[in-house]
PDB file of C-alpha atoms in Angstrom:
ATOM      1  CA  PRO A   5       2.999 -18.309  -8.011  1.00  0.00           C
ATOM      2  CA  GLN A   6       6.314 -16.662 -10.402  1.00  0.00           C
ATOM      3  CA  VAL A   7      10.142 -16.025  -7.886  1.00  0.00           C
ATOM      4  CA  THR A   8      11.749 -12.805 -10.096  1.00  0.00           C
ATOM      5  CA  PRO A   9      14.609 -12.757 -10.078  1.00  0.00           C
ATOM      6  CA  GLU A  10      14.639  -9.473  -7.794  1.00  0.00           C
ATOM      7  CA  GLU A  11      12.805 -11.196  -5.424  1.00  0.00           C
ATOM      8  CA  ILE A  12      16.277 -13.820  -5.835  1.00  0.00           C
ATOM      9  CA  GLY A  13      18.383 -11.141  -5.606  1.00  0.00           C
ATOM     10  CA  SER A  14      17.190  -9.573  -2.085  1.00  0.00           C
ATOM     11  CA  GLN A  15      17.335 -12.665  -0.788  1.00  0.00           C
ATOM     12  CA  VAL A  16      20.797 -13.395  -1.715  1.00  0.00           C
ATOM     13  CA  ALA A  17      22.316  -9.701  -0.004  1.00  0.00           C
ATOM     14  CA  LEU A  18      20.544 -11.233   2.748  1.00  0.00           C
ATOM     15  CA  GLU A  19      22.018 -14.215   3.360  1.00  0.00           C
ATOM     16  CA  TYR A  20      25.778 -11.961   3.078  1.00  0.00           C
ATOM     17  CA  GLY A  21      24.679  -9.971   5.589  1.00  0.00           C
ATOM     18  CA  GLN A  22      24.424  -6.787   1.788  1.00  0.00           C
ATOM     19  CA  ALA A  23      20.167  -6.323   3.072  1.00  0.00           C
ATOM     20  CA  MET A  24      18.474  -5.995   5.288  1.00  0.00           C
ATOM     21  CA  THR A  25      15.061  -6.988   6.397  1.00  0.00           C
ATOM     22  CA  VAL A  26      12.319  -4.064   7.773  1.00  0.00           C
ATOM     23  CA  ARG A  27       8.525  -4.922   8.430  1.00  0.00           C
ATOM     24  CA  VAL A  28       5.893  -2.163   7.797  1.00  0.00           C
ATOM     25  CA  CYS A  29       2.851  -2.286  10.023  1.00  0.00           C
ATOM     26  CA  LYS A  30      -0.541  -1.610   8.178  1.00  0.00           C
ATOM     27  CA  ALA A  31      -2.797   0.088   9.410  1.00  0.00           C
ATOM     28  CA  ASP A  32      -4.651  -3.005   9.709  1.00  0.00           C
ATOM     29  CA  GLY A  33      -2.373  -4.419  11.789  1.00  0.00           C
ATOM     30  CA  GLU A  34      -1.091  -6.651   8.938  1.00  0.00           C
ATOM     31  CA  THR A  35       3.346  -6.985   8.672  1.00  0.00           C
ATOM     32  CA  VAL A  36       4.571  -6.818   5.303  1.00  0.00           C
ATOM     33  CA  PRO A  37       8.691  -8.031   5.706  1.00  0.00           C
ATOM     34  CA  VAL A  38      10.745  -5.350   2.872  1.00  0.00           C
ATOM     35  CA  VAL A  39      13.817  -6.458   2.543  1.00  0.00           C
ATOM     36  CA  VAL A  40      16.152  -3.161   1.681  1.00  0.00           C
ATOM     37  CA  VAL A  41      20.346  -2.451   0.816  1.00  0.00           C
ATOM     38  CA  GLN A  42      21.713  -1.619   4.276  1.00  0.00           C
ATOM     39  CA  ASN A  43      22.715   1.847   2.827  1.00  0.00           C
ATOM     40  CA  ALA A  44      18.803   2.021   1.840  1.00  0.00           C
ATOM     41  CA  SER A  45      16.968   5.625   1.618  1.00  0.00           C
ATOM     42  CA  VAL A  46      13.343   6.058   3.110  1.00  0.00           C
ATOM     43  CA  LEU A  47      11.979   6.173  -0.521  1.00  0.00           C
ATOM     44  CA  ASP A  48      14.037   3.241  -1.217  1.00  0.00           C
ATOM     45  CA  LEU A  49      12.430   0.921   0.845  1.00  0.00           C
ATOM     46  CA  LYS A  50       9.119   3.103  -0.540  1.00  0.00           C
ATOM     47  CA  LYS A  51       9.983   2.335  -4.288  1.00  0.00           C
ATOM     48  CA  ALA A  52      10.441  -1.719  -2.099  1.00  0.00           C
ATOM     49  CA  LEU A  53       7.017  -1.628  -0.309  1.00  0.00           C
ATOM     50  CA  ARG A  54       5.512  -0.816  -3.511  1.00  0.00           C
ATOM     51  CA  ARG A  55       6.935  -3.559  -5.320  1.00  0.00           C
ATOM     52  CA  HIS A  56       6.397  -6.628  -2.206  1.00  0.00           C
ATOM     53  CA  VAL A  57       2.735  -5.646  -2.784  1.00  0.00           C
ATOM     54  CA  GLN A  58       2.221  -4.879  -6.730  1.00  0.00           C
ATOM     55  CA  LEU A  59       3.332  -8.885  -6.771  1.00  0.00           C
ATOM     56  CA  ARG A  60       2.099  -9.848  -4.004  1.00  0.00           C
ATOM     57  CA  GLN A  61      -1.895  -8.143  -5.578  1.00  0.00           C
ATOM     58  CA  ALA A  62      -0.618 -10.017  -8.979  1.00  0.00           C
ATOM     59  CA  ARG A  63      -0.254 -13.399  -7.515  1.00  0.00           C
ATOM     60  CA  GLN A  64      -3.899 -13.051  -5.724  1.00  0.00           C
ATOM     61  CA  GLY A  65      -5.724 -11.624  -8.142  1.00  0.00           C
ATOM     62  CA  GLY A  66      -6.155  -8.862  -5.376  1.00  0.00           C
ATOM     63  CA  VAL A  67      -7.444  -5.132  -6.800  1.00  0.00           C
ATOM     64  CA  GLN A  68      -4.459  -4.451 -10.012  1.00  0.00           C
ATOM     65  CA  HIS A  69      -4.343  -0.664  -8.977  1.00  0.00           C
ATOM     66  CA  LEU A  70      -3.746   1.478  -6.014  1.00  0.00           C
ATOM     67  CA  SER A  71      -3.092   4.849  -5.775  1.00  0.00           C
ATOM     68  CA  TRP A  72       0.853   5.326  -4.914  1.00  0.00           C
ATOM     69  CA  LYS A  73       0.301   8.923  -4.989  1.00  0.00           C
ATOM     70  CA  TYR A  74      -2.886   8.794  -2.646  1.00  0.00           C
ATOM     71  CA  ILE A  75      -1.156   6.699  -0.316  1.00  0.00           C
ATOM     72  CA  TRP A  76       1.867   8.723   0.350  1.00  0.00           C
ATOM     73  CA  ARG A  77      -0.276  12.005   0.672  1.00  0.00           C
ATOM     74  CA  THR A  78      -2.856  10.955   3.249  1.00  0.00           C
ATOM     75  CA  TYR A  79      -0.003   9.119   5.220  1.00  0.00           C
ATOM     76  CA  HIS A  80       3.401   8.938   6.475  1.00  0.00           C
ATOM     77  CA  LEU A  81       6.177   6.069   7.625  1.00  0.00           C
ATOM     78  CA  THR A  82       7.123   5.991  10.885  1.00  0.00           C
ATOM     79  CA  TYR A  83       9.325   4.623  13.564  1.00  0.00           C
ATOM     80  CA  ALA A  84       9.525   5.483  16.894  1.00  0.00           C
ATOM     81  CA  GLY A  85       7.421   8.258  16.902  1.00  0.00           C
ATOM     82  CA  GLU A  86       9.845  10.270  14.413  1.00  0.00           C
ATOM     83  CA  LYS A  87       8.486  10.324  10.839  1.00  0.00           C
ATOM     84  CA  LEU A  88      10.531   9.413   8.472  1.00  0.00           C
ATOM     85  CA  ALA A  89      10.008  11.931   6.703  1.00  0.00           C
ATOM     86  CA  ASP A  90      12.838  12.675   4.536  1.00  0.00           C
ATOM     87  CA  ASP A  91      13.296  10.558   0.882  1.00  0.00           C
ATOM     88  CA  ARG A  92      16.676  11.107   0.298  1.00  0.00           C
ATOM     89  CA  LYS A  93      17.639  10.438   4.578  1.00  0.00           C
ATOM     90  CA  LYS A  94      19.044   6.995   4.879  1.00  0.00           C
ATOM     91  CA  LEU A  95      17.355   4.639   7.532  1.00  0.00           C
ATOM     92  CA  ARG A  96      20.849   4.805   9.790  1.00  0.00           C
ATOM     93  CA  GLU A  97      20.202   8.504  10.713  1.00  0.00           C
ATOM     94  CA  TYR A  98      16.850   7.497  11.591  1.00  0.00           C
ATOM     95  CA  GLY A  99      18.345   4.410  13.491  1.00  0.00           C
ATOM     96  CA  ILE A 100      16.524   1.652  11.551  1.00  0.00           C
ATOM     97  CA  ARG A 101      18.333  -1.526  11.679  1.00  0.00           C
ATOM     98  CA  ASN A 102      17.506  -5.098  10.098  1.00  0.00           C
ATOM     99  CA  ARG A 103      13.893  -6.173  11.368  1.00  0.00           C
ATOM    100  CA  ASP A 104      12.974  -2.832  13.390  1.00  0.00           C
ATOM    101  CA  GLU A 105       9.374  -2.161  12.393  1.00  0.00           C
ATOM    102  CA  VAL A 106       8.199   0.864  10.855  1.00  0.00           C
ATOM    103  CA  SER A 107       4.114   1.689  11.020  1.00  0.00           C
ATOM    104  CA  PHE A 108       1.487   3.555   8.723  1.00  0.00           C
ATOM    105  CA  ILE A 109       0.285   6.953  10.365  1.00  0.00           C
ATOM    106  CA  LYS A 110      -2.677   8.291   9.328  1.00  0.00           C
ATOM    107  CA  LYS A 111      -1.645  12.292   8.296  1.00  0.00           C
ATOM    108  CA  LEU A 112      -3.589  14.639  10.139  1.00  0.00           C
ATOM    109  CA  ARG A 113      -5.575  17.635   8.193  1.00  0.00           C
ATOM    110  CA  LYS A 114      -3.808  20.594   8.366  1.00  0.00           C
TER     111      LYS A 114
END
């Protein structure tokens, strides 16, 4: 499979301590490792997760289009029981560190 320059850059940043890996647990139990910079915001994590999933689908030949608008409208990202509701807030402010797990939780209907 073709490795992108972005993937190489994120691995180098990890080695130098400029980035961290956040493990995102999906509803089906699968855990996806996502690399983000140390001072990343919740929005940065969402974008990194989107890129990771799109790259994996392109390589595996799976479903090519996912509605991310639908996904973020239907699911929350949570850490230690707290919703990551503010996209502008830094992951560090939620207490998220390297190799911590963030989960997808289905939103309850109002």
